[in-house]
PDB file of C-alpha atoms and ligand atoms in Angstrom:
ATOM      1  CA  MET C 618     -21.038 -16.112  -7.163  1.00 80.00           C
ATOM      2  CA  TYR C 619     -17.267 -15.259  -7.184  1.00 91.00           C
ATOM      3  CA  THR C 620     -14.751 -15.877  -9.786  1.00 95.00           C
ATOM      4  CA  LYS C 621     -12.262 -18.389  -9.366  1.00 96.00           C
ATOM      5  CA  THR C 622      -9.465 -16.315  -8.955  1.00 97.00           C
ATOM      6  CA  ILE C 623     -11.166 -13.921  -6.260  1.00 97.00           C
ATOM      7  CA  LEU C 624     -11.807 -17.766  -4.301  1.00 97.00           C
ATOM      8  CA  ASP C 625      -8.117 -18.506  -4.807  1.00 98.00           C
ATOM      9  CA  ARG C 626      -6.571 -15.324  -3.763  1.00 98.00           C
ATOM     10  CA  PHE C 627      -9.168 -15.416  -0.795  1.00 97.00           C
ATOM     11  CA  GLN C 628      -8.276 -18.870   0.331  1.00 97.00           C
ATOM     12  CA  ASN C 629      -4.640 -18.547  -0.757  1.00 98.00           C
ATOM     13  CA  PRO C 630      -3.464 -15.229  -0.626  1.00 98.00           C
ATOM     14  CA  ARG C 631       0.323 -14.585  -1.612  1.00 98.00           C
ATOM     15  CA  ASN C 632       1.064 -11.613  -0.107  1.00 98.00           C
ATOM     16  CA  ALA C 633      -0.986 -11.632   3.137  1.00 98.00           C
ATOM     17  CA  GLY C 634       0.931 -10.613   6.411  1.00 98.00           C
ATOM     18  CA  GLY C 635       2.871  -7.801   7.927  1.00 97.00           C
ATOM     19  CA  MET C 636       6.413  -6.898   6.843  1.00 97.00           C
ATOM     20  CA  HIS C 637       9.527  -6.453   9.067  1.00 95.00           C
ATOM     21  CA  GLY C 638      11.304  -3.555   7.350  1.00 94.00           C
ATOM     22  CA  ALA C 639       8.490  -1.873   5.824  1.00 97.00           C
ATOM     23  CA  ASN C 640       9.253   1.666   5.058  1.00 95.00           C
ATOM     24  CA  ALA C 641       5.596   2.430   4.074  1.00 97.00           C
ATOM     25  CA  ILE C 642       2.268   1.246   6.040  1.00 98.00           C
ATOM     26  CA  GLY C 643      -0.876   2.612   4.854  1.00 98.00           C
ATOM     27  CA  GLN C 644      -4.240   2.192   6.039  1.00 98.00           C
ATOM     28  CA  VAL C 645      -7.767   2.578   4.666  1.00 98.00           C
ATOM     29  CA  GLU C 646     -10.908   2.010   5.916  1.00 98.00           C
ATOM     30  CA  ASN C 647     -14.520   1.897   4.292  1.00 96.00           C
ATOM     31  CA  SER C 648     -16.826   3.784   6.798  1.00 94.00           C
ATOM     32  CA  ALA C 649     -19.720   1.944   5.423  1.00 93.00           C
ATOM     33  CA  CYS C 650     -18.760  -1.715   5.985  1.00 94.00           C
ATOM     34  CA  GLY C 651     -16.022  -1.011   8.455  1.00 96.00           C
ATOM     35  CA  ASP C 652     -13.230  -2.994   6.733  1.00 96.00           C
ATOM     36  CA  ILE C 653      -9.649  -2.168   6.651  1.00 98.00           C
ATOM     37  CA  ILE C 654      -6.941  -2.615   4.547  1.00 98.00           C
ATOM     38  CA  LYS C 655      -3.415  -2.231   6.066  1.00 98.00           C
ATOM     39  CA  MET C 656      -0.581  -2.069   3.008  1.00 98.00           C
ATOM     40  CA  TYR C 657       3.152  -2.438   3.875  1.00 98.00           C
ATOM     41  CA  LEU C 658       5.671  -1.568   1.325  1.00 98.00           C
ATOM     42  CA  LYS C 659       9.341  -1.775   1.395  1.00 98.00           C
ATOM     43  CA  ILE C 660      10.625   0.825  -1.088  1.00 97.00           C
ATOM     44  CA  ASP C 661      14.110   1.094  -2.105  1.00 96.00           C
ATOM     45  CA  ASP C 662      16.465   4.357  -2.868  1.00 95.00           C
ATOM     46  CA  ASN C 663      15.402   4.261  -6.399  1.00 96.00           C
ATOM     47  CA  SER C 664      11.882   4.249  -5.599  1.00 96.00           C
ATOM     48  CA  ILE C 665      10.920   0.919  -6.538  1.00 98.00           C
ATOM     49  CA  ILE C 666       8.656  -1.022  -4.370  1.00 98.00           C
ATOM     50  CA  GLU C 667      10.625  -3.955  -3.523  1.00 98.00           C
ATOM     51  CA  ASN C 668       7.707  -5.796  -1.812  1.00 98.00           C
ATOM     52  CA  ALA C 669       4.313  -5.388  -0.878  1.00 98.00           C
ATOM     53  CA  LYS C 670       2.136  -7.100   1.821  1.00 98.00           C
ATOM     54  CA  PHE C 671      -1.231  -6.253   3.133  1.00 98.00           C
ATOM     55  CA  LYS C 672      -3.457  -7.146   6.281  1.00 98.00           C
ATOM     56  CA  THR C 673      -7.148  -6.797   5.483  1.00 98.00           C
ATOM     57  CA  CYS C 674      -9.828  -7.318   8.028  1.00 98.00           C
ATOM     58  CA  GLY C 675     -12.577  -7.576   5.328  1.00 96.00           C
ATOM     59  CA  CYS C 676     -14.717  -9.394   3.139  1.00 96.00           C
ATOM     60  CA  CYS C 677     -13.705 -12.097   0.437  1.00 96.00           C
ATOM     61  CA  VAL C 678     -13.396  -9.309  -2.444  1.00 97.00           C
ATOM     62  CA  ALA C 679     -11.269  -6.964  -0.398  1.00 98.00           C
ATOM     63  CA  ILE C 680      -8.793  -9.639   0.512  1.00 98.00           C
ATOM     64  CA  SER C 681      -8.620 -10.975  -2.820  1.00 98.00           C
ATOM     65  CA  ALA C 682      -8.295  -7.351  -4.226  1.00 98.00           C
ATOM     66  CA  SER C 683      -5.554  -6.507  -1.384  1.00 98.00           C
ATOM     67  CA  ASP C 684      -3.589  -9.484  -2.883  1.00 98.00           C
ATOM     68  CA  ILE C 685      -3.742  -8.478  -6.599  1.00 98.00           C
ATOM     69  CA  ALA C 686      -2.963  -5.120  -5.586  1.00 98.00           C
ATOM     70  CA  CYS C 687       0.348  -6.476  -3.867  1.00 98.00           C
ATOM     71  CA  ASP C 688       1.098  -8.290  -7.122  1.00 98.00           C
ATOM     72  CA  LEU C 689       0.391  -5.320  -9.342  1.00 98.00           C
ATOM     73  CA  ILE C 690       2.787  -2.876  -7.596  1.00 98.00           C
ATOM     74  CA  LYS C 691       5.937  -5.077  -6.578  1.00 98.00           C
ATOM     75  CA  GLY C 692       8.932  -4.215  -8.701  1.00 98.00           C
ATOM     76  CA  LYS C 693       7.200  -1.018  -9.904  1.00 98.00           C
ATOM     77  CA  THR C 694       8.495   2.460  -9.173  1.00 98.00           C
ATOM     78  CA  ILE C 695       6.276   4.544  -6.916  1.00 97.00           C
ATOM     79  CA  ASP C 696       4.969   6.384  -9.894  1.00 97.00           C
ATOM     80  CA  ASP C 697       3.802   3.223 -11.734  1.00 98.00           C
ATOM     81  CA  ALA C 698       2.312   1.876  -8.986  1.00 98.00           C
ATOM     82  CA  LEU C 699       0.202   4.868  -8.315  1.00 98.00           C
ATOM     83  CA  LYS C 700      -0.940   4.536 -12.096  1.00 98.00           C
ATOM     84  CA  VAL C 701      -2.427   1.046 -10.936  1.00 98.00           C
ATOM     85  CA  SER C 702      -6.077   1.471 -10.678  1.00 97.00           C
ATOM     86  CA  SER C 703      -9.248  -0.634  -9.102  1.00 97.00           C
ATOM     87  CA  GLN C 704     -10.042  -1.322 -13.066  1.00 96.00           C
ATOM     88  CA  ASP C 705      -6.584  -2.914 -13.277  1.00 98.00           C
ATOM     89  CA  ILE C 706      -7.236  -4.955  -9.806  1.00 98.00           C
ATOM     90  CA  SER C 707     -11.067  -5.952 -11.154  1.00 97.00           C
ATOM     91  CA  LYS C 708      -9.977  -7.159 -14.764  1.00 97.00           C
ATOM     92  CA  ILE C 709      -7.627  -9.757 -12.639  1.00 98.00           C
ATOM     93  CA  LEU C 710     -10.019 -11.010 -10.305  1.00 97.00           C
ATOM     94  CA  GLY C 711     -12.902 -11.110 -12.854  1.00 96.00           C
ATOM     95  CA  ASP C 712     -16.544 -10.348 -12.792  1.00 87.00           C
ATOM     96  CA  ILE C 713     -16.914  -8.192 -10.046  1.00 92.00           C
ATOM     97  CA  PRO C 714     -20.697  -7.199  -9.089  1.00 90.00           C
ATOM     98  CA  GLN C 715     -21.071  -3.398  -9.073  1.00 92.00           C
ATOM     99  CA  TYR C 716     -22.369  -3.121  -5.558  1.00 94.00           C
ATOM    100  CA  LYS C 717     -18.769  -5.085  -4.273  1.00 95.00           C
ATOM    101  CA  MET C 718     -16.476  -2.475  -6.465  1.00 95.00           C
ATOM    102  CA  HIS C 719     -15.900  -0.447  -3.669  1.00 96.00           C
ATOM    103  CA  CYS C 720     -13.855  -3.444  -2.117  1.00 97.00           C
ATOM    104  CA  VAL C 721     -11.826  -3.258  -4.880  1.00 97.00           C
ATOM    105  CA  ILE C 722     -11.723   0.731  -4.777  1.00 97.00           C
ATOM    106  CA  LEU C 723     -10.299   0.033  -1.112  1.00 98.00           C
ATOM    107  CA  ALA C 724      -7.634  -1.924  -2.240  1.00 98.00           C
ATOM    108  CA  GLU C 725      -6.498   0.721  -4.906  1.00 98.00           C
ATOM    109  CA  GLU C 726      -6.837   3.516  -1.891  1.00 98.00           C
ATOM    110  CA  SER C 727      -4.619   1.431   0.230  1.00 98.00           C
ATOM    111  CA  ILE C 728      -1.416   1.680  -2.337  1.00 98.00           C
ATOM    112  CA  ARG C 729      -2.061   5.766  -2.102  1.00 98.00           C
ATOM    113  CA  SER C 730      -2.059   5.738   1.815  1.00 98.00           C
ATOM    114  CA  ALA C 731       0.951   3.617   1.722  1.00 98.00           C
ATOM    115  CA  VAL C 732       3.046   5.884  -0.726  1.00 98.00           C
ATOM    116  CA  GLU C 733       1.549   8.685   1.065  1.00 98.00           C
ATOM    117  CA  ASP C 734       3.139   7.321   4.398  1.00 98.00           C
ATOM    118  CA  PHE C 735       6.374   7.021   2.583  1.00 97.00           C
ATOM    119  CA  TYR C 736       6.637  10.834   1.533  1.00 96.00           C
ATOM    120  CA  LYS C 737       5.634  11.490   5.032  1.00 96.00           C
ATOM    121  CA  GLN C 738       8.418   9.620   6.740  1.00 94.00           C
ATOM    122  CA  LYS C 739      10.707  10.847   4.026  1.00 93.00           C
ATOM    123  CA  GLU C 740       9.928  14.391   4.941  1.00 95.00           C
ATOM    124  CA  LYS C 741      10.119  13.701   8.696  1.00 95.00           C
ATOM    125  CA  ALA C 742      13.580  12.368   8.037  1.00 93.00           C
ATOM    126  CA  THR C 743      14.706  15.082   5.833  1.00 95.00           C
ATOM    127  CA  LYS C 744      13.391  17.721   8.789  1.00 96.00           C
ATOM    128  CA  ALA C 745      15.288  15.605  11.529  1.00 96.00           C
ATOM    129  CA  ALA C 746      18.639  15.905   9.282  1.00 96.00           C
ATOM    130  CA  ILE C 747      18.401  19.513   8.713  1.00 96.00           C
ATOM    131  CA  ARG C 748      17.873  20.106  12.467  1.00 96.00           C
ATOM    132  CA  LYS C 749      20.614  17.956  13.271  1.00 96.00           C
ATOM    133  CA  THR C 750      22.835  19.977  10.580  1.00 96.00           C
ATOM    134  CA  LYS C 751      21.815  23.431  12.164  1.00 95.00           C
ATOM    135  CA  ARG C 752      22.707  22.047  15.531  1.00 95.00           C
ATOM    136  CA  GLN C 753      25.656  21.083  14.694  1.00 95.00           C
ATOM    137  CA  ILE C 754      26.700  24.302  13.009  1.00 95.00           C
ATOM    138  CA  GLN C 755      25.519  26.046  16.142  1.00 94.00           C
ATOM    139  CA  GLU C 756      27.813  24.020  18.175  1.00 93.00           C
ATOM    140  CA  GLN C 757      30.698  24.784  16.113  1.00 92.00           C
ATOM    141  CA  GLN C 758      29.992  28.181  16.149  1.00 91.00           C
ATOM    142  CA  GLU C 759      30.200  28.548  19.920  1.00 85.00           C
TER     143      GLU C 759
HETATM  144 FE1  FES F 348     -16.192  -4.180   3.005  1.00 90.05          FE
HETATM  145 FE2  FES F 348     -16.156  -5.640   1.175  1.00 90.05          FE
HETATM  146  S1  FES F 348     -17.763  -5.491   2.301  1.00 90.05           S
HETATM  147  S2  FES F 348     -14.828  -4.023   1.617  1.00 90.05           S
END
C-alpha cells in the first residue's frame, strides 16, 4: 500500500529528533486523528534554515512527510521554505491515497508554525531590546 520512499522514511527517518539550539519550534495537531508534528528549526542571521528536525507522534505518512519536509527546507531562506507545499512533499513520497493527504498537509503546516514561532521570538527579542534601551535612557536622565 505504501511506496518504498514512505516506508524507508518511516523506518529510517533522517531528520527525527529534537534540536539543541533551535530558534524556532512549531507544533501542529490534526484534531480529527490527534496526530502531532513538532518542527525544530535553526535559522541563521541571513534567514537561512541551517537545520530542521522533527518529532512526530503520528502515522507512517505523517512521519515520512515530516522527514521530507525537513529535507526540502534545509538550506533555504524562510521565504523559500514557506513555498514548500504538501504537493511538493507528496511528489517525493509517491502515491499518497487521497484519504492520507491530510497527513502530508500537517507536515506543510508544521513548517509554517515553526516560521511563525521564529518571528514571534524575534518580535519578543526586539521589544525586550527596546525596553532595555528606554530604561537605560531613563537612568541616564535621572
Ligand atoms: Fe493522523 Fe496521519 S492519520 S496525521
